mmCIF file of C-alpha atoms in Angstrom:
data_model
loop_
_atom_site.group_PDB
_atom_site.id
_atom_site.type_symbol
_atom_site.label_atom_id
_atom_site.label_comp_id
_atom_site.label_asym_id
_atom_site.label_seq_id
_atom_site.Cartn_x
_atom_site.Cartn_y
_atom_site.Cartn_z
ATOM 1 C CA HIS A 1 102.054 68.859 77.591
ATOM 2 C CA THR A 2 100.063 68.909 80.822
ATOM 3 C CA ALA A 3 98.371 71.466 82.571
ATOM 4 C CA PHE A 4 96.243 72.071 85.362
ATOM 5 C CA ARG A 5 92.214 72.990 84.583
ATOM 6 C CA HIS A 6 90.183 74.897 86.461
ATOM 7 C CA ALA A 7 86.707 75.815 86.789
ATOM 8 C CA ARG A 8 85.312 79.107 88.951
ATOM 9 C CA THR A 9 82.292 79.352 90.920
ATOM 10 C CA ALA A 10 79.692 82.266 90.378
ATOM 11 C CA ILE A 11 80.971 85.547 92.098
ATOM 12 C CA THR A 12 78.433 85.889 94.837
ATOM 13 C CA PRO A 13 78.629 86.990 98.621
ATOM 14 C CA HIS A 14 78.653 84.020 100.046
ATOM 15 C CA LEU A 15 82.166 82.783 100.159
ATOM 16 C CA GLY A 16 83.201 86.468 101.287
ATOM 17 C CA PHE A 17 85.266 89.275 100.768
ATOM 18 C CA SER A 18 89.093 89.891 100.452
ATOM 19 C CA SER A 19 89.991 93.294 101.759
ATOM 20 C CA TYR A 20 93.081 95.715 100.870
ATOM 21 C CA GLN A 21 96.096 93.823 102.836
ATOM 22 C CA LYS A 22 98.353 96.629 102.849
ATOM 23 C CA PHE A 23 98.204 99.797 105.129
ATOM 24 C CA ALA A 24 95.497 102.339 104.405
ATOM 25 C CA ILE A 25 93.602 104.838 105.924
ATOM 26 C CA PRO A 26 90.973 103.689 108.436
ATOM 27 C CA GLU A 27 88.008 104.806 106.520
ATOM 28 C CA LEU A 28 89.005 102.612 103.717
ATOM 29 C CA LYS A 29 87.781 99.429 105.969
ATOM 30 C CA ALA A 30 84.664 101.110 106.913
ATOM 31 C CA ALA A 31 83.757 101.873 103.144
ATOM 32 C CA GLU A 32 84.640 98.261 102.108
ATOM 33 C CA ALA A 33 81.950 97.046 104.947
ATOM 34 C CA ALA A 34 79.414 99.463 103.878
ATOM 35 C CA ILE A 35 79.968 98.115 100.016
ATOM 36 C CA TRP A 36 80.194 94.976 101.338
ATOM 37 C CA ASP A 37 76.822 95.057 103.021
ATOM 38 C CA GLN A 38 75.192 96.735 100.000
ATOM 39 C CA ALA A 39 76.188 93.918 97.837
ATOM 40 C CA LYS A 40 74.985 90.931 100.117
ATOM 41 C CA GLU A 41 71.529 93.065 100.613
ATOM 42 C CA LEU A 42 71.456 93.552 96.508
ATOM 43 C CA TYR A 43 72.140 90.256 96.078
ATOM 44 C CA THR A 44 69.708 88.738 98.205
ATOM 45 C CA SER A 45 67.217 90.938 97.068
ATOM 46 C CA LEU A 46 67.248 90.082 93.622
ATOM 47 C CA LEU A 47 68.110 86.059 93.820
ATOM 48 C CA THR A 48 65.892 83.995 91.717
ATOM 49 C CA PRO A 49 66.317 80.639 90.184
ATOM 50 C CA GLU A 50 66.543 82.053 86.831
ATOM 51 C CA ASN A 51 68.598 85.024 87.132
ATOM 52 C CA TRP A 52 71.962 83.874 89.816
ATOM 53 C CA TRP A 53 74.030 83.774 87.117
ATOM 54 C CA LEU A 54 73.463 87.692 85.903
ATOM 55 C CA LEU A 55 74.017 88.607 89.600
ATOM 56 C CA GLU A 56 77.886 88.225 89.595
ATOM 57 C CA TYR A 57 77.907 91.138 87.222
ATOM 58 C CA LEU A 58 76.346 93.319 90.267
ATOM 59 C CA MET A 59 78.682 91.959 92.500
ATOM 60 C CA PRO A 60 81.836 94.518 93.474
ATOM 61 C CA LEU A 61 85.590 93.605 93.100
ATOM 62 C CA GLY A 62 86.916 91.679 95.819
ATOM 63 C CA CYS A 63 84.354 89.316 96.342
ATOM 64 C CA VAL A 64 85.826 85.626 97.002
ATOM 65 C CA ILE A 65 85.733 83.213 94.319
ATOM 66 C CA GLY A 66 85.811 79.415 94.777
ATOM 67 C CA ALA A 67 87.575 77.261 92.388
ATOM 68 C CA THR A 68 88.473 73.595 91.658
ATOM 69 C CA MET A 69 91.426 72.415 89.684
ATOM 70 C CA HIS A 70 92.477 69.108 88.408
ATOM 71 C CA GLY A 71 95.676 67.818 87.243
ATOM 72 C CA ASP A 72 98.627 65.231 87.401
ATOM 73 C CA LEU A 73 101.439 65.936 90.304
ATOM 74 C CA ARG A 74 103.968 67.203 87.792
ATOM 75 C CA SER A 75 101.450 69.852 86.899
ATOM 76 C CA LEU A 76 101.142 70.485 90.326
ATOM 77 C CA GLU A 77 104.669 70.990 91.340
ATOM 78 C CA PHE A 78 105.362 73.322 88.242
ATOM 79 C CA LEU A 79 102.412 75.421 89.396
ATOM 80 C CA LEU A 80 103.508 75.804 92.656
ATOM 81 C CA TRP A 81 107.510 76.521 91.763
ATOM 82 C CA GLN A 82 105.996 79.176 89.107
ATOM 83 C CA ARG A 83 103.524 80.863 91.101
ATOM 84 C CA SER A 84 105.384 80.909 94.442
ATOM 85 C CA LYS A 85 108.090 83.241 93.506
ATOM 86 C CA PRO A 86 108.187 86.621 95.351
ATOM 87 C CA ALA A 87 107.558 88.617 92.072
ATOM 88 C CA VAL A 88 104.231 86.800 91.731
ATOM 89 C CA HIS A 89 100.793 89.144 92.633
ATOM 90 C CA TYR A 90 100.207 89.042 96.379
ATOM 91 C CA ASN A 91 96.969 87.208 96.373
ATOM 92 C CA VAL A 92 97.829 84.542 93.763
ATOM 93 C CA ARG A 93 101.100 83.676 95.953
ATOM 94 C CA THR A 94 99.273 83.451 99.238
ATOM 95 C CA GLN A 95 96.732 81.268 97.700
ATOM 96 C CA VAL A 96 99.550 78.952 96.110
ATOM 97 C CA LEU A 97 101.666 79.046 99.185
ATOM 98 C CA ALA A 98 98.682 77.910 101.324
ATOM 99 C CA ILE A 99 98.065 74.650 98.641
ATOM 100 C CA ALA A 100 101.966 73.871 98.827
ATOM 101 C CA SER A 101 101.091 73.563 102.428
ATOM 102 C CA SER A 102 98.793 71.509 102.190
ATOM 103 C CA THR A 103 100.340 69.394 99.387
ATOM 104 C CA LYS A 104 103.103 68.878 102.068
ATOM 105 C CA LYS A 105 100.793 67.879 104.741
ATOM 106 C CA GLN A 106 98.773 65.304 102.349
ATOM 107 C CA LEU A 107 102.128 64.395 100.317
ATOM 108 C CA PRO A 108 104.900 64.446 102.733
ATOM 109 C CA TRP A 109 106.901 62.215 100.000
ATOM 110 C CA MET A 110 106.619 65.163 97.496
ATOM 111 C CA ASN A 111 108.651 67.432 99.952
ATOM 112 C CA ASP A 112 111.598 65.895 98.114
ATOM 113 C CA TYR A 113 110.284 67.252 94.545
ATOM 114 C CA LEU A 114 108.586 70.727 95.559
ATOM 115 C CA ARG A 115 110.472 73.867 94.558
ATOM 116 C CA VAL A 116 108.427 76.354 96.543
ATOM 117 C CA ASP A 117 109.996 79.608 97.171
ATOM 118 C CA SER A 118 108.499 80.208 100.578
ATOM 119 C CA THR A 119 110.289 83.736 100.930
ATOM 120 C CA GLN A 120 108.479 85.496 103.605
ATOM 121 C CA ASN A 121 108.876 89.234 102.500
ATOM 122 C CA TYR A 122 109.038 90.889 99.299
ATOM 123 C CA LEU A 123 112.946 91.458 99.253
ATOM 124 C CA PHE A 124 112.497 94.831 97.544
ATOM 125 C CA ALA A 125 109.514 96.503 98.803
ATOM 126 C CA ARG A 126 109.581 100.242 99.661
ATOM 127 C CA GLY A 127 109.597 101.153 102.824
ATOM 128 C CA GLU A 128 109.045 98.528 105.752
ATOM 129 C CA GLU A 129 109.212 94.946 104.737
ATOM 130 C CA ILE A 130 106.111 93.962 103.774
ATOM 131 C CA PRO A 131 104.765 90.228 105.379
ATOM 132 C CA LEU A 132 103.228 87.661 103.290
#
């Protein structure tokens, strides 16, 4: 049995923030920006070499988290197949489709083996189609 192993970075404001992707009231964007500015300010003001690992508990939801992964090509193919389906969470699927695109560029011979579902819209979304 093989699988991808992964490790994540600490949660900090350094990698940026993700915002709500679907339609929302304009006030939400302003509120997100204010929260993120406060998070950056708080992190910078409290950061010391001794407590950097504690500060991730103060960060709001939405911080982009870095990750490193390693595994074999069979595990990569399985990950791309399982996590590229339209039913997978939007953020996860977006990242997996980006990994698939990069894989196709780096290893063109794998195009014959990858089972990536690159359907561009959620088929049964309510209302207007939701682009990916």
